[in-house]
Coordinates of C-alpha atoms and ligand atoms in Angstrom, one line a residue:
A8 CA 16.4 -25.9 -14.3
V9 CA 16.6 -22.7 -12.4
D10 CA 13.9 -20.2 -13.4
E11 CA 15.5 -16.9 -12.7
E12 CA 12.3 -14.9 -13.1
N13 CA 10.4 -16.8 -10.5
V14 CA 13.1 -17.3 -7.9
G15 CA 11.4 -17.6 -4.5
N16 CA 7.9 -17.8 -6.0
V17 CA 6.9 -21.4 -5.4
K18 CA 3.5 -21.0 -6.9
R19 CA 4.8 -19.8 -10.2
Q20 CA 7.6 -22.4 -10.4
L21 CA 5.0 -25.1 -9.8
A22 CA 2.7 -23.5 -12.4
K23 CA 5.5 -23.9 -15.0
I24 CA 5.9 -27.6 -14.3
F25 CA 2.1 -28.2 -14.4
E26 CA 1.8 -26.3 -17.6
V27 CA 4.0 -28.9 -19.2
S28 CA 1.9 -31.7 -17.8
L29 CA -1.4 -30.0 -18.9
K30 CA -0.1 -29.7 -22.5
T31 CA 0.6 -33.4 -22.6
T32 CA -2.6 -34.3 -20.8
V33 CA -5.0 -32.3 -23.0
P34 CA -3.1 -31.3 -26.1
D35 CA -6.3 -30.1 -27.8
E36 CA -7.3 -27.6 -25.1
T37 CA -5.2 -24.6 -25.8
D38 CA -6.2 -22.1 -23.1
V39 CA -5.8 -24.0 -19.9
E40 CA -3.9 -22.0 -17.3
P41 CA -2.5 -24.0 -14.4
L42 CA -4.4 -23.3 -11.2
I43 CA -2.0 -23.7 -8.3
A44 CA -2.9 -22.8 -4.7
A45 CA -1.2 -23.3 -1.4
C46 CA -3.1 -25.8 0.6
T47 CA -3.8 -26.0 4.3
G48 CA -4.6 -29.7 4.5
K49 CA -2.2 -32.4 5.5
F50 CA -1.9 -34.1 2.1
G51 CA 0.4 -31.5 0.6
D52 CA 1.8 -28.1 0.5
Y53 CA 0.3 -27.0 -2.8
Q54 CA -2.4 -28.3 -5.1
C55 CA -3.3 -28.1 -8.7
N56 CA -7.0 -27.5 -9.3
N57 CA -7.4 -28.0 -13.0
A58 CA -9.0 -31.4 -13.2
M59 CA -12.6 -30.4 -12.7
G60 CA -12.4 -27.4 -15.1
I61 CA -10.8 -29.6 -17.8
W62 CA -13.4 -32.3 -17.3
S63 CA -16.3 -29.9 -17.8
K64 CA -14.7 -28.9 -21.1
I65 CA -14.0 -32.3 -22.5
K66 CA -16.8 -34.5 -21.1
G67 CA -18.9 -34.4 -24.3
K68 CA -15.9 -35.3 -26.4
K69 CA -14.4 -38.8 -26.9
T70 CA -11.4 -39.1 -24.6
E71 CA -9.7 -41.6 -22.4
F72 CA -11.0 -39.9 -19.3
K73 CA -13.8 -41.1 -17.1
G74 CA -14.2 -38.2 -14.8
P75 CA -12.3 -35.5 -12.9
P76 CA -10.2 -37.9 -10.8
S77 CA -8.9 -39.7 -13.9
V78 CA -8.0 -36.3 -15.3
G79 CA -6.1 -35.6 -12.1
Q80 CA -4.3 -38.9 -12.3
A81 CA -3.2 -38.1 -15.8
I82 CA -2.0 -34.6 -14.8
M83 CA 0.0 -36.2 -12.1
K84 CA 1.5 -38.9 -14.3
N85 CA 2.5 -36.4 -17.0
L86 CA 4.4 -34.2 -14.7
P87 CA 8.0 -33.8 -15.9
P88 CA 10.7 -34.8 -13.4
S89 CA 11.4 -31.9 -11.0
E90 CA 13.7 -31.3 -8.1
I91 CA 11.0 -29.1 -6.5
I92 CA 8.5 -32.0 -5.9
E93 CA 8.9 -34.7 -3.4
S94 CA 5.7 -36.6 -4.1
C95 CA 2.2 -36.1 -5.5
S96 CA -1.2 -37.7 -4.8
V97 CA -4.7 -37.2 -6.3
A98 CA -7.5 -36.5 -3.8
G99 CA -11.3 -36.1 -4.0
P100 CA -12.5 -34.8 -7.3
G101 CA -9.1 -34.7 -8.9
F102 CA -7.0 -32.3 -6.9
V103 CA -3.3 -33.0 -7.4
N104 CA -1.6 -32.5 -4.1
V105 CA 2.1 -31.7 -4.1
V106 CA 4.5 -32.3 -1.3
L107 CA 7.6 -30.1 -1.8
S108 CA 11.0 -31.6 -1.6
K109 CA 12.6 -30.5 1.7
D110 CA 16.1 -30.5 0.2
W111 CA 14.9 -28.1 -2.5
M112 CA 13.2 -25.9 0.1
A113 CA 16.3 -25.8 2.3
H114 CA 18.4 -25.0 -0.8
S115 CA 16.1 -22.2 -1.8
L116 CA 16.2 -20.6 1.7
Q117 CA 20.0 -20.8 1.7
R118 CA 20.2 -19.2 -1.7
M119 CA 18.0 -16.4 -0.5
L120 CA 20.3 -15.8 2.5
I121 CA 23.3 -15.6 0.2
D122 CA 21.9 -13.7 -2.7
G123 CA 19.6 -11.4 -0.7
I124 CA 15.8 -11.3 -0.4
D125 CA 15.5 -8.9 -3.3
T126 CA 16.0 -12.0 -5.5
W127 CA 12.5 -13.0 -4.2
A128 CA 10.8 -9.9 -5.5
P129 CA 7.7 -10.7 -7.6
R130 CA 7.5 -9.7 -11.2
L131 CA 4.4 -7.7 -12.1
P132 CA 3.1 -7.1 -15.6
V133 CA 3.5 -3.3 -15.2
K134 CA 6.6 -1.2 -15.7
R135 CA 5.4 2.2 -14.4
A136 CA 2.6 3.1 -12.0
V137 CA 1.2 6.2 -10.4
V138 CA 0.2 6.0 -6.8
D139 CA -1.9 9.1 -6.0
F140 CA -2.1 9.2 -2.2
S141 CA -2.2 11.4 0.9
S142 CA -3.4 14.4 -1.2
P143 CA -4.6 16.8 1.6
N144 CA -6.1 20.2 0.8
I145 CA -4.3 23.4 1.3
A146 CA -5.4 25.5 4.3
K147 CA -8.0 22.9 5.2
E148 CA -7.4 20.3 7.7
M149 CA -5.1 17.3 7.1
H150 CA -7.3 14.8 8.9
V151 CA -7.1 11.1 9.9
G152 CA -8.5 10.2 6.5
H153 CA -5.4 11.7 4.9
L154 CA -3.3 9.8 7.5
R155 CA -4.9 6.6 6.3
S156 CA -4.3 7.5 2.7
T157 CA -0.7 8.3 3.5
I158 CA 0.0 5.1 5.3
I159 CA -1.8 2.8 2.8
G160 CA -0.5 4.6 -0.2
D161 CA 3.1 4.5 1.0
T162 CA 2.8 0.7 1.6
L163 CA 1.4 0.1 -1.8
A164 CA 4.1 2.2 -3.4
R165 CA 6.8 0.3 -1.4
M166 CA 5.4 -3.1 -2.4
L167 CA 5.2 -2.1 -6.1
E168 CA 8.7 -0.7 -6.0
F169 CA 10.0 -3.9 -4.5
S170 CA 8.3 -5.7 -7.3
H171 CA 10.3 -3.9 -9.9
V172 CA 7.6 -1.3 -10.8
E173 CA 8.7 2.3 -11.2
V174 CA 6.3 4.2 -9.0
L175 CA 5.5 7.9 -9.4
R176 CA 4.4 8.8 -5.8
R177 CA 2.0 11.6 -6.4
N178 CA 0.6 14.0 -3.8
H179 CA -2.5 15.4 -5.6
V180 CA -2.7 18.3 -3.2
G181 CA -5.9 20.4 -3.3
D182 CA -4.2 23.7 -4.1
W183 CA -6.6 25.2 -6.6
G184 CA -10.2 26.3 -6.6
T185 CA -12.5 29.1 -5.5
Q186 CA -11.6 28.9 -1.8
F187 CA -8.3 30.7 -2.7
G188 CA -10.1 33.9 -3.6
M189 CA -11.3 34.3 -0.1
L190 CA -8.1 33.1 1.5
I191 CA -6.0 35.6 -0.5
E192 CA -8.4 38.5 0.2
F193 CA -8.4 37.7 3.9
L194 CA -4.6 37.5 3.8
F195 CA -4.4 41.0 2.3
E196 CA -6.7 42.3 5.0
K197 CA -4.8 40.8 7.9
F198 CA -1.3 41.4 6.5
P199 CA -0.9 44.5 4.3
N200 CA 2.5 43.3 3.6
P201 CA 2.0 39.6 2.7
E202 CA 5.7 39.1 1.9
N203 CA 6.5 38.9 5.6
V204 CA 3.9 36.4 6.4
N205 CA 5.0 33.0 7.7
E206 CA 3.6 30.2 9.7
A207 CA 4.3 31.9 13.0
A208 CA 2.3 35.0 11.9
I209 CA -0.7 33.1 10.6
G210 CA -0.6 30.6 13.4
D211 CA -3.1 27.9 12.7
L212 CA -4.0 27.8 9.0
Q213 CA -7.1 25.9 9.6
A214 CA -8.4 28.7 12.0
F215 CA -7.4 31.1 9.3
Y216 CA -9.5 29.2 6.8
K217 CA -12.4 29.2 9.1
A218 CA -12.2 32.9 9.9
S219 CA -12.0 33.7 6.2
K220 CA -14.9 31.4 5.4
Q221 CA -17.0 33.1 8.1
K222 CA -16.3 36.5 6.6
F223 CA -17.1 35.2 3.1
D224 CA -20.5 33.9 4.3
S225 CA -21.5 37.0 6.3
D226 CA -20.0 39.9 4.4
P227 CA -21.4 40.4 0.9
E228 CA -18.8 43.0 0.0
F229 CA -15.9 40.7 1.0
K230 CA -17.6 37.9 -0.9
Q231 CA -17.5 40.0 -4.1
T232 CA -13.8 41.0 -3.8
A233 CA -13.0 37.3 -3.0
Q234 CA -14.7 36.2 -6.2
Q235 CA -12.8 38.8 -8.1
A236 CA -9.6 37.6 -6.5
V237 CA -10.2 34.1 -7.9
V238 CA -10.4 35.6 -11.4
R239 CA -7.3 37.7 -10.9
L240 CA -5.4 34.7 -9.5
Q241 CA -6.5 32.5 -12.4
G242 CA -5.6 35.4 -14.8
G243 CA -2.0 35.1 -13.4
E244 CA -1.7 38.5 -11.7
A245 CA 1.6 38.5 -9.9
K246 CA 0.4 39.8 -6.5
Y247 CA -2.3 37.2 -6.4
R248 CA 0.0 34.4 -7.5
K249 CA 2.4 35.3 -4.8
A250 CA -0.2 35.3 -2.1
W251 CA -1.4 32.0 -3.3
A252 CA 2.1 30.6 -3.3
K253 CA 2.6 31.9 0.3
I254 CA -0.5 30.1 1.6
C255 CA 0.5 26.9 -0.1
E256 CA 3.9 27.1 1.3
I257 CA 2.7 27.4 4.9
S258 CA 0.4 24.5 4.5
R259 CA 3.1 22.4 3.0
T260 CA 5.4 22.8 6.0
E261 CA 2.6 21.4 8.1
F262 CA 2.2 18.4 5.8
H263 CA 5.9 17.8 5.7
R264 CA 6.1 17.4 9.4
V265 CA 3.7 14.5 9.2
Y266 CA 5.6 12.9 6.2
Q267 CA 8.9 13.3 8.0
R268 CA 7.7 11.6 11.1
L269 CA 6.2 8.8 9.0
G270 CA 9.2 8.5 6.8
V271 CA 7.0 8.9 3.7
H272 CA 8.3 10.3 0.5
L273 CA 5.9 12.0 -1.9
E274 CA 6.2 14.2 -5.0
E275 CA 3.7 17.0 -5.1
K276 CA 1.8 17.6 -8.3
G277 CA -1.2 19.5 -7.0
E278 CA -4.4 20.2 -8.8
S279 CA -3.0 23.5 -10.0
F280 CA -0.4 21.6 -12.0
Y281 CA -3.1 20.1 -14.2
N282 CA -5.2 23.3 -14.6
P283 CA -3.5 24.4 -17.9
Y284 CA -4.3 21.0 -19.4
I285 CA -8.0 21.1 -18.7
P286 CA -9.3 23.0 -21.7
G287 CA -7.4 20.9 -24.2
V288 CA -8.5 17.6 -22.6
L289 CA -12.1 18.7 -22.5
E290 CA -11.9 19.8 -26.1
K291 CA -10.7 16.4 -27.1
L292 CA -13.6 14.8 -25.3
N293 CA -16.0 17.3 -26.8
Q294 CA -14.8 16.4 -30.3
Q295 CA -15.5 12.8 -29.5
G296 CA -19.1 13.9 -28.8
L297 CA -18.9 12.9 -25.1
I298 CA -19.7 16.2 -23.6
E299 CA -23.3 17.3 -23.3
E300 CA -25.2 20.3 -21.9
S301 CA -27.3 19.7 -18.8
E302 CA -28.9 22.4 -16.7
G303 CA -26.4 25.0 -17.8
A304 CA -23.4 22.7 -17.0
R305 CA -21.2 20.7 -19.3
V306 CA -21.4 17.0 -18.4
I307 CA -20.5 13.5 -19.4
F308 CA -23.1 10.7 -19.1
V309 CA -21.9 7.3 -18.0
E310 CA -23.4 3.9 -17.9
G311 CA -25.2 2.7 -14.8
V312 CA -25.3 6.1 -13.0
N313 CA -28.3 8.3 -13.3
I314 CA -26.5 11.6 -12.6
P315 CA -23.9 12.8 -15.1
L316 CA -20.3 13.7 -14.3
I317 CA -20.0 17.5 -14.3
V318 CA -16.9 18.7 -16.1
V319 CA -17.7 22.4 -16.4
K320 CA -19.9 24.0 -13.8
S321 CA -22.8 26.3 -14.8
D322 CA -20.6 29.3 -13.9
G323 CA -18.0 28.2 -16.4
G324 CA -15.5 27.0 -13.7
Y325 CA -13.7 23.7 -13.6
N326 CA -14.1 21.3 -10.7
Y327 CA -12.6 18.2 -9.0
A328 CA -13.7 16.0 -11.9
S329 CA -12.3 18.2 -14.7
T330 CA -8.9 18.2 -12.9
D331 CA -9.0 14.5 -12.4
L332 CA -9.7 14.0 -16.1
A333 CA -6.8 16.2 -17.1
A334 CA -4.5 14.5 -14.5
L335 CA -5.4 11.0 -15.8
W336 CA -4.8 12.2 -19.4
Y337 CA -1.4 13.5 -18.3
R338 CA -0.5 10.4 -16.4
L339 CA -1.4 8.1 -19.3
N340 CA 0.1 10.2 -22.2
E341 CA 2.9 12.3 -20.7
E342 CA 4.0 10.0 -17.9
K343 CA 3.2 6.8 -19.7
A344 CA 1.9 5.1 -16.6
E345 CA 0.2 1.7 -17.0
W346 CA -1.5 1.5 -13.7
I347 CA -2.9 4.5 -11.9
I348 CA -3.9 4.0 -8.3
Y349 CA -5.9 6.4 -6.2
V350 CA -6.0 6.1 -2.5
T351 CA -8.9 7.9 -0.8
D352 CA -11.8 7.1 1.5
V353 CA -14.6 5.0 0.2
G354 CA -16.8 8.1 0.2
Q355 CA -15.2 9.1 -3.1
Q356 CA -16.0 5.8 -4.8
Q357 CA -18.8 7.2 -7.0
H358 CA -16.5 10.0 -8.2
F359 CA -13.9 7.5 -9.3
D360 CA -16.4 5.1 -10.7
M361 CA -17.9 7.8 -12.9
F362 CA -14.7 9.3 -14.0
F363 CA -13.1 5.9 -14.9
K364 CA -16.3 5.2 -16.9
A365 CA -15.9 8.5 -18.7
A366 CA -12.3 7.6 -19.5
K367 CA -13.4 4.3 -20.9
R368 CA -16.0 5.9 -23.1
A369 CA -13.2 8.1 -24.4
G370 CA -11.1 5.1 -25.1
W371 CA -8.3 6.1 -22.8
L372 CA -8.7 2.9 -20.8
P373 CA -9.8 -0.5 -22.0
A374 CA -13.4 -1.2 -21.3
D375 CA -12.8 -4.6 -19.5
G376 CA -11.2 -2.8 -16.5
A377 CA -8.7 -5.7 -16.2
S378 CA -6.1 -5.2 -18.9
Y379 CA -3.6 -2.3 -18.9
P380 CA -3.6 0.6 -18.8
K381 CA -5.7 0.4 -15.7
A382 CA -7.1 2.8 -13.2
T383 CA -8.0 1.6 -9.7
H384 CA -9.6 3.3 -6.8
V385 CA -8.2 2.0 -3.5
G386 CA -10.9 2.9 -1.0
F387 CA -10.7 2.8 2.7
G388 CA -13.1 3.1 5.6
L389 CA -13.4 5.6 8.4
V390 CA -11.3 6.0 11.4
L391 CA -13.5 5.7 14.5
G392 CA -13.0 6.8 18.0
E393 CA -13.7 4.4 20.9
D394 CA -17.3 5.8 21.1
G395 CA -17.9 4.4 17.6
K396 CA -18.2 7.8 16.1
R397 CA -15.8 9.5 13.7
F398 CA -12.4 9.9 15.4
R399 CA -12.0 13.2 17.3
T400 CA -9.8 14.3 20.2
R401 CA -11.3 15.3 23.4
N402 CA -11.4 19.1 23.2
T403 CA -10.7 20.0 19.6
E404 CA -12.9 19.2 16.7
V405 CA -10.2 17.9 14.5
V406 CA -7.3 15.8 15.2
R407 CA -3.9 17.3 14.5
L408 CA -1.9 14.5 13.0
V409 CA 1.4 15.6 14.4
D410 CA -0.1 15.6 17.9
L411 CA -1.4 12.1 17.3
L412 CA 2.0 10.8 16.2
D413 CA 3.7 12.6 19.1
E414 CA 1.4 10.9 21.5
A415 CA 2.1 7.5 20.0
K416 CA 5.8 8.1 20.4
N417 CA 5.5 9.4 23.9
R418 CA 3.4 6.5 25.1
S419 CA 5.8 4.0 23.6
K420 CA 8.7 5.9 25.2
S421 CA 7.2 5.7 28.7
A422 CA 6.6 2.0 28.3
L423 CA 10.2 1.5 27.1
I424 CA 11.7 3.4 30.0
E425 CA 10.0 1.1 32.4
R426 CA 11.6 -2.0 30.9
E427 CA 14.4 -3.5 32.9
T428 CA 16.4 -4.2 29.7
A429 CA 16.4 -0.6 28.6
K430 CA 18.0 0.7 31.8
D431 CA 21.4 1.2 30.3
W432 CA 20.3 2.5 26.9
S433 CA 21.5 5.8 25.5
E434 CA 19.0 8.6 25.2
E435 CA 19.3 8.3 21.4
E436 CA 18.6 4.6 21.5
I437 CA 15.5 5.2 23.5
E438 CA 14.3 8.0 21.2
K439 CA 14.9 5.9 18.0
T440 CA 13.2 2.9 19.4
A441 CA 10.3 4.9 20.8
E442 CA 9.7 6.4 17.3
A443 CA 10.0 3.1 15.5
V444 CA 7.6 1.4 17.9
G445 CA 5.2 4.4 18.2
Y446 CA 4.9 5.2 14.5
G447 CA 5.1 1.6 13.6
A448 CA 2.1 0.9 15.9
V449 CA 0.0 3.6 14.3
K450 CA 0.8 2.3 10.8
Y451 CA 0.3 -1.4 11.6
A452 CA -3.0 -0.9 13.4
D453 CA -4.3 0.7 10.2
L454 CA -2.8 -1.7 7.7
K455 CA -3.7 -5.0 9.4
N456 CA -7.4 -4.5 8.8
N457 CA -9.0 -5.0 5.4
R458 CA -8.8 -1.4 4.2
L459 CA -12.5 -1.2 3.2
T460 CA -13.6 -1.6 6.8
N461 CA -13.8 1.2 9.4
Y462 CA -11.3 0.9 12.1
T463 CA -11.2 2.0 15.7
F464 CA -8.3 4.1 16.8
N465 CA -7.1 2.9 20.2
F466 CA -3.7 3.8 21.6
D467 CA -3.8 1.1 24.3
Q468 CA -4.6 -1.6 21.9
M469 CA -2.1 -0.6 19.2
L470 CA 0.7 -0.2 21.7
S471 CA 0.1 -3.5 23.5
D472 CA 2.9 -5.9 23.3
K473 CA 0.5 -8.8 23.1
G474 CA -1.7 -9.9 20.1
N475 CA -1.4 -8.8 16.5
T476 CA 0.4 -5.5 17.0
A477 CA 3.5 -3.9 15.7
V478 CA 5.0 -3.9 19.2
Y479 CA 4.6 -7.6 19.4
L480 CA 6.1 -8.2 16.0
L481 CA 9.0 -5.8 16.5
Y482 CA 9.9 -7.4 19.8
A483 CA 9.7 -10.9 18.2
H484 CA 12.1 -9.7 15.6
A485 CA 14.5 -8.2 18.2
R486 CA 14.3 -11.5 20.1
I487 CA 15.4 -13.5 17.0
C488 CA 18.3 -11.1 16.5
S489 CA 19.3 -11.6 20.1
I490 CA 19.3 -15.4 19.7
I491 CA 21.7 -15.0 16.8
R492 CA 23.9 -12.5 18.7
K493 CA 24.1 -14.6 21.8
S494 CA 25.1 -17.7 19.9
G495 CA 28.4 -15.9 19.3
K496 CA 28.5 -17.2 15.8
D497 CA 29.4 -15.2 12.7
I498 CA 26.2 -15.5 10.7
E499 CA 27.8 -14.4 7.4
E500 CA 30.2 -17.2 7.8
L501 CA 27.4 -19.7 8.5
K502 CA 25.5 -18.6 5.4
R503 CA 28.4 -19.7 3.2
A504 CA 29.7 -22.7 5.1
G505 CA 26.7 -24.0 7.0
K506 CA 23.7 -26.0 5.6
I507 CA 20.0 -25.7 6.3
V508 CA 18.2 -29.0 7.0
L509 CA 14.4 -29.2 7.5
D510 CA 14.1 -32.6 9.1
H511 CA 11.9 -31.6 12.1
Q512 CA 8.3 -30.9 11.1
D513 CA 8.4 -27.5 12.7
E514 CA 11.6 -26.6 10.8
R515 CA 9.8 -27.6 7.7
A516 CA 6.6 -25.6 8.6
L517 CA 8.7 -22.5 9.2
G518 CA 10.6 -23.1 5.9
L519 CA 7.4 -23.5 3.9
H520 CA 6.0 -20.2 5.3
L521 CA 9.2 -18.4 4.5
L522 CA 9.0 -19.6 1.0
Q523 CA 5.6 -18.2 0.6
F524 CA 6.7 -14.6 1.1
S525 CA 7.1 -13.8 -2.6
E526 CA 3.6 -15.0 -3.6
V527 CA 2.0 -13.2 -0.7
V528 CA 3.6 -9.9 -1.8
E529 CA 2.5 -10.6 -5.3
E530 CA -1.1 -11.1 -4.1
A531 CA -1.0 -8.0 -1.9
C532 CA 0.2 -6.0 -4.9
T533 CA -2.3 -7.5 -7.4
N534 CA -5.2 -6.8 -5.1
L535 CA -3.8 -3.8 -3.5
L536 CA -4.4 -5.2 0.0
P537 CA -1.7 -4.5 2.6
N538 CA -3.5 -6.6 5.2
V539 CA -2.6 -9.7 3.3
L540 CA 1.1 -9.0 4.1
C541 CA 0.3 -8.1 7.7
E542 CA -1.4 -11.5 8.1
Y543 CA 1.5 -13.2 6.6
L544 CA 4.0 -11.4 8.9
Y545 CA 1.9 -12.2 12.0
N546 CA 1.6 -15.9 11.1
L547 CA 5.4 -16.0 10.4
S548 CA 6.0 -14.7 13.9
E549 CA 3.5 -17.2 15.4
I550 CA 5.0 -20.2 13.5
F551 CA 8.5 -19.2 14.6
T552 CA 7.6 -18.7 18.3
K553 CA 4.9 -21.3 18.9
K554 CA 6.2 -24.1 16.7
F555 CA 9.8 -23.8 15.7
Y556 CA 11.3 -22.0 18.8
S557 CA 9.2 -24.0 21.3
N558 CA 10.1 -27.4 19.9
C559 CA 13.5 -27.0 18.3
Q560 CA 16.4 -26.1 20.5
V561 CA 18.6 -23.7 18.7
V562 CA 21.8 -22.9 20.6
G563 CA 23.7 -25.9 21.8
S564 CA 21.8 -28.5 19.8
P565 CA 23.4 -30.7 17.1
E566 CA 21.4 -28.7 14.5
E567 CA 22.6 -25.4 15.8
T568 CA 24.0 -24.1 12.5
S569 CA 21.0 -24.9 10.5
R570 CA 18.6 -23.5 13.1
L571 CA 20.6 -20.3 13.4
L572 CA 20.3 -20.0 9.6
L573 CA 16.5 -20.5 9.9
C574 CA 16.5 -17.7 12.6
E575 CA 18.4 -15.5 10.2
A576 CA 16.0 -16.3 7.3
T577 CA 13.0 -15.5 9.5
A578 CA 14.5 -12.2 10.7
T579 CA 15.4 -11.3 7.1
V580 CA 11.9 -11.9 5.8
M581 CA 10.4 -10.1 8.8
R582 CA 12.6 -7.1 8.2
K583 CA 11.5 -7.0 4.5
C584 CA 7.8 -7.1 5.6
F585 CA 8.5 -4.3 8.0
Y586 CA 10.2 -2.3 5.3
L587 CA 7.2 -2.9 2.9
L588 CA 4.8 -1.8 5.6
G589 CA 6.9 1.4 6.3
I590 CA 7.9 0.2 9.8
V591 CA 11.5 0.6 11.1
P592 CA 12.8 -2.6 12.7
V593 CA 14.4 -2.7 16.1
Y594 CA 17.2 -5.0 16.9
K595 CA 17.2 -5.2 20.6
I596 CA 14.6 -4.8 23.4
Ligands
LIG24 N1 -7.7 16.2 -2.1 C1 -8.7 15.1 -2.1 C2 -9.3 15.0 -0.7 O1 -8.7 15.5 0.3 C3 -8.0 13.8 -2.4 C4 -7.5 13.8 -3.8 C5 -7.3 12.4 -4.3 N2 -6.8 12.3 -5.6 C6 -7.4 12.5 -6.8 N3 -6.7 12.5 -7.9 N4 -8.7 12.8 -6.8 O2 -10.3 14.4 -0.5

């Protein structure tokens, strides 16, 4: 029987079959979930690992079983007939190994080619999610940390969207707070007519921020007017609102340049958006008795942390935490999101830990942290320079992100121009490919690491065409496309009329890996780990090149049709991986 919901997800399809067997094997145990895992050994493709767990539950009771292996034997014997399974065996302490039917594998691959890879999209138990990412601060620098957040957040959003989740891509821009008093006052001083101010006039907004901060710190009179400006801004005075909007707008253009280069789409709902909700939200928490007085501030105590979460500062002002509480309330109640994901550096872990705990105390989120609605902090490590210290460029203190991306593109362009094959390319082709490769390299270098670790930013490494890099993968994909092109065959025609066979062991190995795409995306989504998908993509390329393409002649062989279809399936899955990682594929090199 075809299980529409789990098309392409071998693990889930096997789980369904094993569930039937488990019910027959131990009818009295009601809560046994099938444990299915892909296996690396040579005895099977997948294994069912339930025998030992079941044995430990039933060993005191009177049953027909003598130990885990006999439970394994029974699980195997009770499996209903299935076209998916070729054969089974029981190994060691009761593992049931499954060898997949290669006819079924071939058929599944062919169906994917005809129906499209979207039929392989995982189903997640969530309908709507917020991914809060990028989130730079107005007038302050947008630094490499924000670049990481942008890249990781975009990938997570893409993976969830692919998996049928509606994603609200939120840019939680730091556009509110006391720094605006000083920025506005400084703007008035420099430009008596702020209407006419634009980016060209202000120049570098970060320098503007620094200069105003310097004045704020050294000039008590300025400090006082700046503090009054905050009050007037928050009171909604038109002149102040306008100046604020102006500063935000200038910052925004700078952010947009980065997003445009990266092909990242975001919807801005900055801190200012949630400001009107803060008093009401805090009042609710207060009525629940959660808010206490501590050293002049209003705070919430949470378990396991010896400092409280400050929600109203001693001067009566709100802060980062009050805004985040209001934003979470809004996302849960107004936007009805079931999963709220925050992508920032690990340095903010304590903030998120404390504010999630506060939300649990308030009953907004279930206490177990596992069921929905759920809030998750996706932390990531630092970006380091080759000296092992925080990443900086040679002369400036901060790294301008646009410059960084330009450099990646220019370097990949120079390398491209030197290639013999690119000699007769149009200028546009070279530009587009240089962008795809350059930006793809920056993204992949970031995503391939476990996000929690620090990573070293190195142009030479990320732009190398050898090893685990975007360049290597993009070229591998282009090469597969060229095999298909050069065959002269109409691939659409082959999809319908041709047939995939997996008789050679390397055809089978490639087919198996392709069939694991869906469960890998599911795992990457569930654990919010893009590196899992990178690893899959790299292995796919390795299996294709080192096994399949080295040992199975494609063009001119008796198996040409089937092998061209395997090339096409590989290219299709690679392209979907690229898409999910925010990388633009290239078709020729
Ligand atoms: N603006 C913050 C920063 O630059 C990140 C905001 C993350 N999102 C949030 N809801 N706290 O560090």
